[in-house]
mmCIF file of C-alpha atoms in Angstrom:
data_model
loop_
_atom_site.group_PDB
_atom_site.id
_atom_site.type_symbol
_atom_site.label_atom_id
_atom_site.label_comp_id
_atom_site.label_asym_id
_atom_site.label_seq_id
_atom_site.Cartn_x
_atom_site.Cartn_y
_atom_site.Cartn_z
ATOM 1 C CA MET A 23 0.452 -0.207 0.038
ATOM 2 C CA THR A 24 2.555 2.517 0.769
ATOM 3 C CA THR A 25 4.777 1.988 -2.197
ATOM 4 C CA SER A 26 1.201 2.401 -4.962
ATOM 5 C CA PHE A 27 1.351 6.135 -2.576
ATOM 6 C CA ILE A 28 4.497 6.904 -3.777
ATOM 7 C CA ASP A 29 3.803 5.336 -7.092
ATOM 8 C CA SER A 30 0.695 6.931 -8.235
ATOM 9 C CA ALA A 31 2.256 10.263 -5.924
ATOM 10 C CA ARG A 32 5.051 9.823 -8.368
ATOM 11 C CA GLU A 33 3.411 9.682 -11.022
ATOM 12 C CA ALA A 34 0.706 12.236 -10.608
ATOM 13 C CA ILE A 35 3.985 14.840 -10.580
ATOM 14 C CA GLY A 36 5.148 13.759 -13.423
ATOM 15 C CA ILE A 37 2.270 14.421 -15.181
ATOM 16 C CA GLN A 38 2.047 18.049 -14.173
ATOM 17 C CA ARG A 39 5.688 18.561 -14.379
ATOM 18 C CA GLU A 40 4.984 17.288 -18.618
ATOM 19 C CA ALA A 41 1.838 19.897 -18.157
ATOM 20 C CA ILE A 42 4.271 22.813 -17.363
ATOM 21 C CA ASP A 43 6.751 22.385 -19.796
ATOM 22 C CA ALA A 44 4.598 22.429 -22.764
ATOM 23 C CA LEU A 45 3.349 25.934 -22.169
ATOM 24 C CA ILE A 46 7.355 26.646 -22.924
ATOM 25 C CA ASN A 47 6.546 27.038 -26.058
ATOM 26 C CA ARG A 48 3.402 29.016 -25.993
ATOM 27 C CA ILE A 49 4.948 32.098 -25.137
ATOM 28 C CA ASP A 50 4.914 33.019 -28.199
ATOM 29 C CA ASP A 51 3.595 36.458 -30.460
ATOM 30 C CA THR A 52 0.035 35.153 -29.038
ATOM 31 C CA PHE A 53 1.408 35.665 -25.393
ATOM 32 C CA ILE A 54 3.323 39.769 -26.680
ATOM 33 C CA LYS A 55 0.187 40.446 -27.006
ATOM 34 C CA ALA A 56 -1.529 39.293 -24.205
ATOM 35 C CA CYS A 57 0.248 42.009 -22.405
ATOM 36 C CA GLU A 58 0.971 44.450 -24.527
ATOM 37 C CA VAL A 59 -2.889 44.250 -24.248
ATOM 38 C CA ILE A 60 -2.933 44.465 -20.250
ATOM 39 C CA MET A 61 -0.099 47.189 -20.846
ATOM 40 C CA SER A 62 -2.409 49.663 -22.839
ATOM 41 C CA CYS A 63 -5.020 49.566 -20.322
ATOM 42 C CA SER A 64 -6.236 52.441 -18.458
ATOM 43 C CA GLY A 65 -8.076 50.589 -15.922
ATOM 44 C CA ARG A 66 -7.570 46.834 -14.379
ATOM 45 C CA VAL A 67 -7.723 43.157 -15.465
ATOM 46 C CA VAL A 68 -10.786 41.518 -14.042
ATOM 47 C CA VAL A 69 -9.888 37.876 -14.557
ATOM 48 C CA THR A 70 -13.465 35.594 -13.679
ATOM 49 C CA GLY A 71 -13.707 32.218 -14.010
ATOM 50 C CA MET A 72 -15.264 28.562 -12.525
ATOM 51 C CA GLY A 73 -14.993 26.227 -9.815
ATOM 52 C CA LYS A 74 -11.483 24.620 -9.781
ATOM 53 C CA SER A 75 -10.849 27.809 -12.554
ATOM 54 C CA GLY A 76 -12.264 30.262 -10.144
ATOM 55 C CA HIS A 77 -10.287 28.874 -7.704
ATOM 56 C CA ILE A 78 -7.016 29.426 -9.798
ATOM 57 C CA GLY A 79 -7.921 32.672 -11.231
ATOM 58 C CA LYS A 80 -7.568 34.830 -7.227
ATOM 59 C CA LYS A 81 -4.920 33.509 -7.043
ATOM 60 C CA ILE A 82 -3.896 34.658 -10.344
ATOM 61 C CA ALA A 83 -5.672 37.930 -10.087
ATOM 62 C CA ALA A 84 -3.951 38.602 -6.756
ATOM 63 C CA THR A 85 -0.703 38.272 -7.344
ATOM 64 C CA LEU A 86 -1.748 40.497 -10.981
ATOM 65 C CA ALA A 87 -2.622 42.892 -8.371
ATOM 66 C CA SER A 88 0.413 42.750 -5.814
ATOM 67 C CA THR A 89 3.059 42.946 -8.377
ATOM 68 C CA GLY A 90 2.003 45.902 -10.134
ATOM 69 C CA THR A 91 -0.933 45.431 -12.185
ATOM 70 C CA PRO A 92 -4.472 46.290 -10.930
ATOM 71 C CA SER A 93 -6.548 43.591 -10.482
ATOM 72 C CA PHE A 94 -9.513 41.952 -8.525
ATOM 73 C CA PHE A 95 -11.607 38.870 -9.388
ATOM 74 C CA VAL A 96 -15.478 38.515 -9.891
ATOM 75 C CA HIS A 97 -17.068 35.535 -10.270
ATOM 76 C CA PRO A 98 -19.003 34.820 -13.363
ATOM 77 C CA GLY A 99 -22.145 33.839 -11.966
ATOM 78 C CA GLU A 100 -22.422 37.013 -9.390
ATOM 79 C CA ALA A 101 -21.845 38.723 -12.386
ATOM 80 C CA SER A 102 -24.953 38.291 -14.286
ATOM 81 C CA HIS A 103 -26.546 39.331 -10.316
ATOM 82 C CA GLY A 104 -24.962 42.461 -10.240
ATOM 83 C CA ASP A 105 -21.158 42.725 -9.900
ATOM 84 C CA LEU A 106 -21.119 42.440 -13.377
ATOM 85 C CA GLY A 107 -21.219 46.782 -12.257
ATOM 86 C CA MET A 108 -17.975 46.101 -11.464
ATOM 87 C CA ILE A 109 -16.362 45.893 -14.810
ATOM 88 C CA THR A 110 -15.369 49.446 -16.799
ATOM 89 C CA ARG A 111 -15.175 49.304 -20.532
ATOM 90 C CA GLN A 112 -11.508 51.177 -19.485
ATOM 91 C CA ASP A 113 -10.339 47.570 -18.085
ATOM 92 C CA VAL A 114 -9.668 43.967 -19.732
ATOM 93 C CA VAL A 115 -11.103 40.587 -18.594
ATOM 94 C CA LEU A 116 -9.328 37.960 -18.026
ATOM 95 C CA ALA A 117 -11.304 34.836 -18.414
ATOM 96 C CA ILE A 118 -10.604 31.334 -17.612
ATOM 97 C CA SER A 119 -11.808 27.834 -18.504
ATOM 98 C CA ASN A 120 -10.523 24.737 -19.581
ATOM 99 C CA SER A 121 -13.417 23.487 -21.874
ATOM 100 C CA GLY A 122 -14.331 26.697 -23.109
ATOM 101 C CA LYS A 123 -17.263 25.915 -22.817
ATOM 102 C CA THR A 124 -17.796 26.972 -19.648
ATOM 103 C CA SER A 125 -21.922 28.800 -19.162
ATOM 104 C CA GLU A 126 -21.033 31.352 -17.111
ATOM 105 C CA VAL A 127 -18.472 32.532 -18.167
ATOM 106 C CA LEU A 128 -19.892 32.667 -21.474
ATOM 107 C CA THR A 129 -23.003 34.104 -20.728
ATOM 108 C CA ILE A 130 -21.729 37.367 -19.920
ATOM 109 C CA LEU A 131 -19.547 37.790 -23.360
ATOM 110 C CA PRO A 132 -22.105 39.270 -24.531
ATOM 111 C CA LEU A 133 -22.020 42.063 -22.215
ATOM 112 C CA LEU A 134 -18.537 42.014 -22.035
ATOM 113 C CA LYS A 135 -19.030 43.193 -25.939
ATOM 114 C CA ARG A 136 -21.724 45.498 -25.712
ATOM 115 C CA MET A 137 -19.289 46.998 -23.186
ATOM 116 C CA GLY A 138 -16.168 47.068 -24.716
ATOM 117 C CA ALA A 139 -13.823 45.845 -22.441
ATOM 118 C CA PRO A 140 -10.975 43.221 -23.947
ATOM 119 C CA LEU A 141 -11.194 39.903 -23.466
ATOM 120 C CA ILE A 142 -8.300 37.745 -23.417
ATOM 121 C CA SER A 143 -9.048 33.939 -22.036
ATOM 122 C CA MET A 144 -7.060 30.618 -20.649
ATOM 123 C CA THR A 145 -8.366 28.060 -22.353
ATOM 124 C CA GLY A 146 -7.573 24.059 -23.316
ATOM 125 C CA ASP A 147 -9.394 24.516 -26.334
ATOM 126 C CA PRO A 148 -7.991 27.069 -29.100
ATOM 127 C CA GLU A 149 -11.087 26.087 -31.516
ATOM 128 C CA SER A 150 -14.066 26.727 -27.943
ATOM 129 C CA VAL A 151 -16.468 29.680 -27.956
ATOM 130 C CA LEU A 152 -14.963 30.974 -25.544
ATOM 131 C CA ALA A 153 -11.484 31.447 -27.600
ATOM 132 C CA ARG A 154 -13.023 32.391 -30.832
ATOM 133 C CA GLU A 155 -14.831 35.431 -28.623
ATOM 134 C CA ALA A 156 -11.032 36.689 -27.440
ATOM 135 C CA VAL A 157 -8.664 39.112 -28.945
ATOM 136 C CA VAL A 158 -5.946 36.577 -27.975
ATOM 137 C CA ASN A 159 -6.446 33.660 -26.208
ATOM 138 C CA LEU A 160 -3.907 31.667 -24.514
ATOM 139 C CA ASP A 161 -3.485 27.919 -25.004
ATOM 140 C CA VAL A 162 -3.427 26.470 -21.505
ATOM 141 C CA SER A 163 -4.288 22.724 -22.705
ATOM 142 C CA VAL A 164 -2.426 19.010 -21.808
ATOM 143 C CA PRO A 165 -2.786 15.877 -22.628
ATOM 144 C CA ARG A 166 -4.640 14.124 -19.990
ATOM 145 C CA GLU A 167 -4.767 15.168 -15.986
ATOM 146 C CA ALA A 168 -3.272 13.622 -13.304
ATOM 147 C CA CYS A 169 -5.976 12.506 -12.020
ATOM 148 C CA PRO A 170 -6.278 8.590 -12.450
ATOM 149 C CA LEU A 171 -9.868 8.778 -14.173
ATOM 150 C CA ASN A 172 -8.601 11.954 -15.460
ATOM 151 C CA LEU A 173 -11.588 13.958 -14.649
ATOM 152 C CA ALA A 174 -10.102 15.442 -11.897
ATOM 153 C CA PRO A 175 -8.622 19.545 -13.144
ATOM 154 C CA THR A 176 -4.706 18.160 -12.118
ATOM 155 C CA SER A 177 -2.729 19.914 -14.078
ATOM 156 C CA SER A 178 -4.649 21.747 -16.432
ATOM 157 C CA THR A 179 -5.197 23.845 -13.228
ATOM 158 C CA THR A 180 -1.287 23.931 -12.945
ATOM 159 C CA ALA A 181 -0.655 24.401 -16.452
ATOM 160 C CA THR A 182 -2.903 27.317 -16.157
ATOM 161 C CA LEU A 183 -1.695 28.925 -12.814
ATOM 162 C CA VAL A 184 1.735 28.535 -14.466
ATOM 163 C CA MET A 185 0.966 30.929 -17.059
ATOM 164 C CA GLY A 186 -1.442 32.936 -14.653
ATOM 165 C CA ASP A 187 1.995 33.253 -12.620
ATOM 166 C CA ALA A 188 4.278 34.017 -16.070
ATOM 167 C CA LEU A 189 1.835 36.616 -17.116
ATOM 168 C CA ALA A 190 2.229 38.513 -14.169
ATOM 169 C CA VAL A 191 6.011 38.635 -14.329
ATOM 170 C CA ALA A 192 6.441 39.688 -17.773
ATOM 171 C CA LEU A 193 4.355 42.091 -16.549
ATOM 172 C CA LEU A 194 6.062 43.057 -13.557
ATOM 173 C CA ALA A 195 9.467 43.445 -15.368
ATOM 174 C CA ALA A 196 7.817 45.792 -18.277
ATOM 175 C CA ARG A 197 6.703 48.176 -15.342
ATOM 176 C CA GLY A 198 10.537 48.342 -13.962
ATOM 177 C CA PHE A 199 8.569 47.096 -10.849
ATOM 178 C CA SER A 200 10.627 46.637 -7.701
ATOM 179 C CA ALA A 201 11.204 46.029 -5.196
ATOM 180 C CA GLU A 202 9.993 48.781 -2.900
ATOM 181 C CA ASP A 203 7.028 48.580 -4.791
ATOM 182 C CA PHE A 204 6.349 45.272 -3.870
ATOM 183 C CA ALA A 205 6.969 46.219 -0.236
ATOM 184 C CA PHE A 206 3.989 48.644 -0.576
ATOM 185 C CA SER A 207 2.037 45.949 -1.578
ATOM 186 C CA HIS A 208 2.944 44.128 1.399
ATOM 187 C CA PRO A 209 3.291 46.419 3.892
ATOM 188 C CA GLY A 210 2.171 43.322 6.367
ATOM 189 C CA GLY A 211 4.901 41.695 5.745
ATOM 190 C CA SER A 212 8.596 40.336 6.256
ATOM 191 C CA LEU A 213 9.886 42.202 3.089
ATOM 192 C CA GLY A 214 7.064 45.166 4.146
ATOM 193 C CA ARG A 215 8.954 45.671 7.030
ATOM 194 C CA ARG A 216 12.480 45.074 5.498
ATOM 195 C CA LEU A 217 11.980 47.568 3.478
ATOM 196 C CA LEU A 218 9.675 50.367 4.744
ATOM 197 C CA LEU A 219 10.165 50.784 7.819
ATOM 198 C CA ARG A 220 12.820 53.202 9.103
ATOM 199 C CA VAL A 221 14.604 53.270 12.249
ATOM 200 C CA SER A 222 12.952 56.021 13.593
ATOM 201 C CA ASP A 223 9.720 54.269 13.493
ATOM 202 C CA ILE A 224 11.341 51.791 16.268
ATOM 203 C CA MET A 225 14.127 53.424 17.851
ATOM 204 C CA HIS A 226 13.738 55.108 21.606
ATOM 205 C CA THR A 227 13.766 58.814 21.991
ATOM 206 C CA GLY A 228 13.850 61.177 24.885
ATOM 207 C CA ASP A 229 14.641 59.822 28.512
ATOM 208 C CA ARG A 230 14.448 56.270 27.407
ATOM 209 C CA ILE A 231 17.355 57.073 25.420
ATOM 210 C CA PRO A 232 20.299 55.642 28.007
ATOM 211 C CA ARG A 233 22.838 59.186 27.944
ATOM 212 C CA VAL A 234 25.697 60.687 30.576
ATOM 213 C CA SER A 235 27.889 63.301 30.415
ATOM 214 C CA ALA A 236 31.750 62.430 29.791
ATOM 215 C CA ASP A 237 32.869 63.080 33.405
ATOM 216 C CA THR A 238 30.106 60.782 34.441
ATOM 217 C CA LEU A 239 31.633 58.317 36.554
ATOM 218 C CA LEU A 240 31.788 54.626 35.378
ATOM 219 C CA SER A 241 29.129 53.794 38.237
ATOM 220 C CA GLY A 242 26.781 56.654 37.390
ATOM 221 C CA ALA A 243 26.810 55.351 33.944
ATOM 222 C CA LEU A 244 25.946 51.130 34.587
ATOM 223 C CA LEU A 245 23.306 52.984 36.546
ATOM 224 C CA GLU A 246 21.916 54.271 33.095
ATOM 225 C CA ILE A 247 22.728 50.697 31.967
ATOM 226 C CA SER A 248 20.638 49.029 34.236
ATOM 227 C CA ARG A 249 17.585 52.109 34.036
ATOM 228 C CA LYS A 250 16.898 52.378 30.019
ATOM 229 C CA GLY A 251 17.715 48.409 29.732
ATOM 230 C CA LEU A 252 19.219 48.593 26.011
ATOM 231 C CA GLY A 253 23.032 47.234 27.254
ATOM 232 C CA MET A 254 25.075 50.656 26.230
ATOM 233 C CA THR A 255 24.890 53.856 27.318
ATOM 234 C CA THR A 256 25.948 56.045 24.914
ATOM 235 C CA VAL A 257 27.981 59.082 25.878
ATOM 236 C CA VAL A 258 27.586 63.065 24.493
ATOM 237 C CA ASP A 259 29.213 65.713 24.810
ATOM 238 C CA ASP A 260 27.279 69.551 25.901
ATOM 239 C CA HIS A 261 24.975 70.120 23.102
ATOM 240 C CA ASP A 262 24.621 66.504 21.965
ATOM 241 C CA ALA A 263 26.789 64.963 19.324
ATOM 242 C CA LEU A 264 27.883 61.794 20.299
ATOM 243 C CA VAL A 265 31.386 61.025 21.750
ATOM 244 C CA GLY A 266 31.539 58.285 23.042
ATOM 245 C CA VAL A 267 29.183 54.851 23.363
ATOM 246 C CA PHE A 268 29.704 52.476 26.466
ATOM 247 C CA THR A 269 28.579 48.527 26.562
ATOM 248 C CA ASP A 270 28.507 45.259 28.296
ATOM 249 C CA GLY A 271 31.929 44.221 26.723
ATOM 250 C CA ASP A 272 33.116 47.447 27.287
ATOM 251 C CA LEU A 273 31.796 46.917 30.926
ATOM 252 C CA ARG A 274 33.421 42.868 30.726
ATOM 253 C CA ARG A 275 36.633 44.783 29.524
ATOM 254 C CA THR A 276 36.841 47.340 32.153
ATOM 255 C CA LEU A 277 36.398 44.849 35.323
ATOM 256 C CA ASP A 278 39.402 42.699 33.873
ATOM 257 C CA ARG A 279 41.483 45.703 34.433
ATOM 258 C CA ASN A 280 40.650 45.917 37.897
ATOM 259 C CA LEU A 281 39.159 50.072 38.172
ATOM 260 C CA ASP A 282 37.234 50.968 40.638
ATOM 261 C CA VAL A 283 33.896 52.203 39.081
ATOM 262 C CA HIS A 284 32.860 54.665 42.063
ATOM 263 C CA VAL A 285 36.130 56.634 40.911
ATOM 264 C CA THR A 286 36.742 55.668 37.437
ATOM 265 C CA PRO A 287 35.112 58.723 34.597
ATOM 266 C CA ILE A 288 33.362 56.582 31.833
ATOM 267 C CA HIS A 289 35.481 58.587 28.952
ATOM 268 C CA ASP A 290 38.251 56.331 30.105
ATOM 269 C CA VAL A 291 36.847 53.400 29.736
ATOM 270 C CA MET A 292 34.119 54.133 26.945
ATOM 271 C CA THR A 293 34.848 53.004 23.165
ATOM 272 C CA VAL A 294 35.694 56.549 21.206
ATOM 273 C CA LYS A 295 32.478 57.310 18.757
ATOM 274 C CA GLY A 296 31.726 53.816 18.082
ATOM 275 C CA ARG A 297 29.133 52.513 15.854
ATOM 276 C CA SER A 298 25.876 54.646 14.977
ATOM 277 C CA ILE A 299 22.875 54.948 12.192
ATOM 278 C CA TYR A 300 20.925 58.055 11.178
ATOM 279 C CA ASP A 301 17.320 57.725 11.914
ATOM 280 C CA ASP A 302 16.285 57.461 8.092
ATOM 281 C CA GLN A 303 17.716 54.535 7.751
ATOM 282 C CA LEU A 304 16.212 51.022 6.874
ATOM 283 C CA ALA A 305 15.649 49.140 10.446
ATOM 284 C CA ALA A 306 16.864 46.596 8.011
ATOM 285 C CA GLU A 307 20.174 48.341 7.417
ATOM 286 C CA ALA A 308 20.869 48.565 11.365
ATOM 287 C CA LEU A 309 20.336 44.674 11.842
ATOM 288 C CA LYS A 310 22.463 44.251 8.834
ATOM 289 C CA LEU A 311 25.392 46.293 11.042
ATOM 290 C CA MET A 312 24.581 44.850 13.931
ATOM 291 C CA ASP A 313 24.667 41.531 12.963
ATOM 292 C CA GLU A 314 28.120 42.199 11.101
ATOM 293 C CA VAL A 315 30.506 44.034 13.692
ATOM 294 C CA LYS A 316 28.451 41.689 16.038
ATOM 295 C CA ILE A 317 27.072 44.357 19.155
ATOM 296 C CA ASN A 318 23.252 44.176 20.629
ATOM 297 C CA ALA A 319 22.305 47.971 20.284
ATOM 298 C CA LEU A 320 23.306 50.986 18.511
ATOM 299 C CA PRO A 321 23.059 54.943 19.024
ATOM 300 C CA VAL A 322 20.779 56.860 16.550
ATOM 301 C CA LEU A 323 21.494 59.610 15.161
ATOM 302 C CA SER A 324 19.598 63.087 12.861
ATOM 303 C CA ARG A 325 21.644 64.423 9.693
ATOM 304 C CA ASP A 326 23.485 66.851 11.581
ATOM 305 C CA GLY A 327 24.712 64.754 13.774
ATOM 306 C CA ARG A 328 22.713 65.021 17.350
ATOM 307 C CA LEU A 329 21.767 62.077 19.329
ATOM 308 C CA VAL A 330 18.154 61.310 18.836
ATOM 309 C CA GLY A 331 17.479 57.854 19.443
ATOM 310 C CA ALA A 332 18.926 54.350 20.738
ATOM 311 C CA ILE A 333 18.105 50.605 19.435
ATOM 312 C CA ASN A 334 19.122 47.580 19.847
ATOM 313 C CA MET A 335 18.115 43.903 18.758
ATOM 314 C CA HIS A 336 14.846 43.442 20.822
ATOM 315 C CA ASP A 337 13.753 46.067 19.074
ATOM 316 C CA LEU A 338 14.556 45.108 15.570
ATOM 317 C CA LEU A 339 13.005 41.231 16.618
ATOM 318 C CA ARG A 340 8.993 42.904 18.042
ATOM 319 C CA ALA A 341 8.982 44.882 14.889
ATOM 320 C CA GLY A 342 9.578 41.622 12.769
ATOM 321 C CA VAL A 343 12.777 42.991 11.153
ATOM 322 C CA ILE A 344 14.318 39.772 12.160
#
C-alpha cells in the first residue's frame, strides 16, 4: 500500500511537470499580444472563472495586483446578478475555462462585448467559443489530467496557474516594478517591514535614551545602563553630539583591568565614537550593521550629528525585521 501511495504521487507530479514543460513553446507572439493588451489598459485586469478555474483565477488576480498590475476577481455567476457593474470599458477581462464552454462565463460574453472591455481567455481548447471570442487566447491545454480517471482538474489547473504567473512576471518586468514597490503592496509582510520600516519608527527617544556626559563616573554609567535596559549607554557632550559608547562588552574589559567603578570616569573606558546609525536609515540596515560587528545596540543620530535615539536587537525582533 505504501508503495502505491508513492507511485501514484510521483506519477501525478510527472504528469504535471510535462504540462508545465509544454507551456514553454506557447510563450510566443500570442503571449506578447496578451501582455500588450494589459499594458495598454487604463483600468484593471478583471479575472473570472468558475469552479477550480475560479480558484486559480483568484490566485492569478492576487498575484497581478501584488506585482504592479491592478486586478481583482469577479465570480461569473455573481456577474450575471449585479457584479458585472464592477467592470468598466477601461478594464481588461481575463476569462479562464479549461473547456472554453463554461456556461456562466459564456453568459456574460455578449455584455462584455457590448461594453467594449477587451477579453483575454485562458482555455484548454483553442477552438472553443470562449477562445474565439477573445482578442487573444492563451493555450493552457494539457494531454491529460494527473487524476487517474482523467477527470479531476489537476494538471490543467497547474498549467493555468503557471501561465498566470508567467503573465504577472512578464508584466512586472515590463513595468520596472521594484522590490520597494512590492513592499508597498505588502506592508504587513516581512519583506514590507524590511523595506519600509525606518530606524526612526522603532527607536527609543527622549528620556528612554541611555545617555551620560563624559565626566560621569563609571558607577553612574552602569546605573544608566540598568535603568534604560538597552545593554549600553551613549556618551554625549553639551550639544548632544555623540562622543562615545559604553556597552556590556566594554564593561567586561573594564572589570578585567580591576578599575574602581566609583572613581573611574566613563571617558577613560568608553569606546570613542563607536558605531551608530542615522534615524532615516532602514531598520534592516541597523540589523545588518549589528550582525556584521557583533553588537546588540546602536545609538541613533540625526543627519546633523545629534543623538536622537537608540535601538537594540530586541526592538528589531519586536518589529518583525528579524
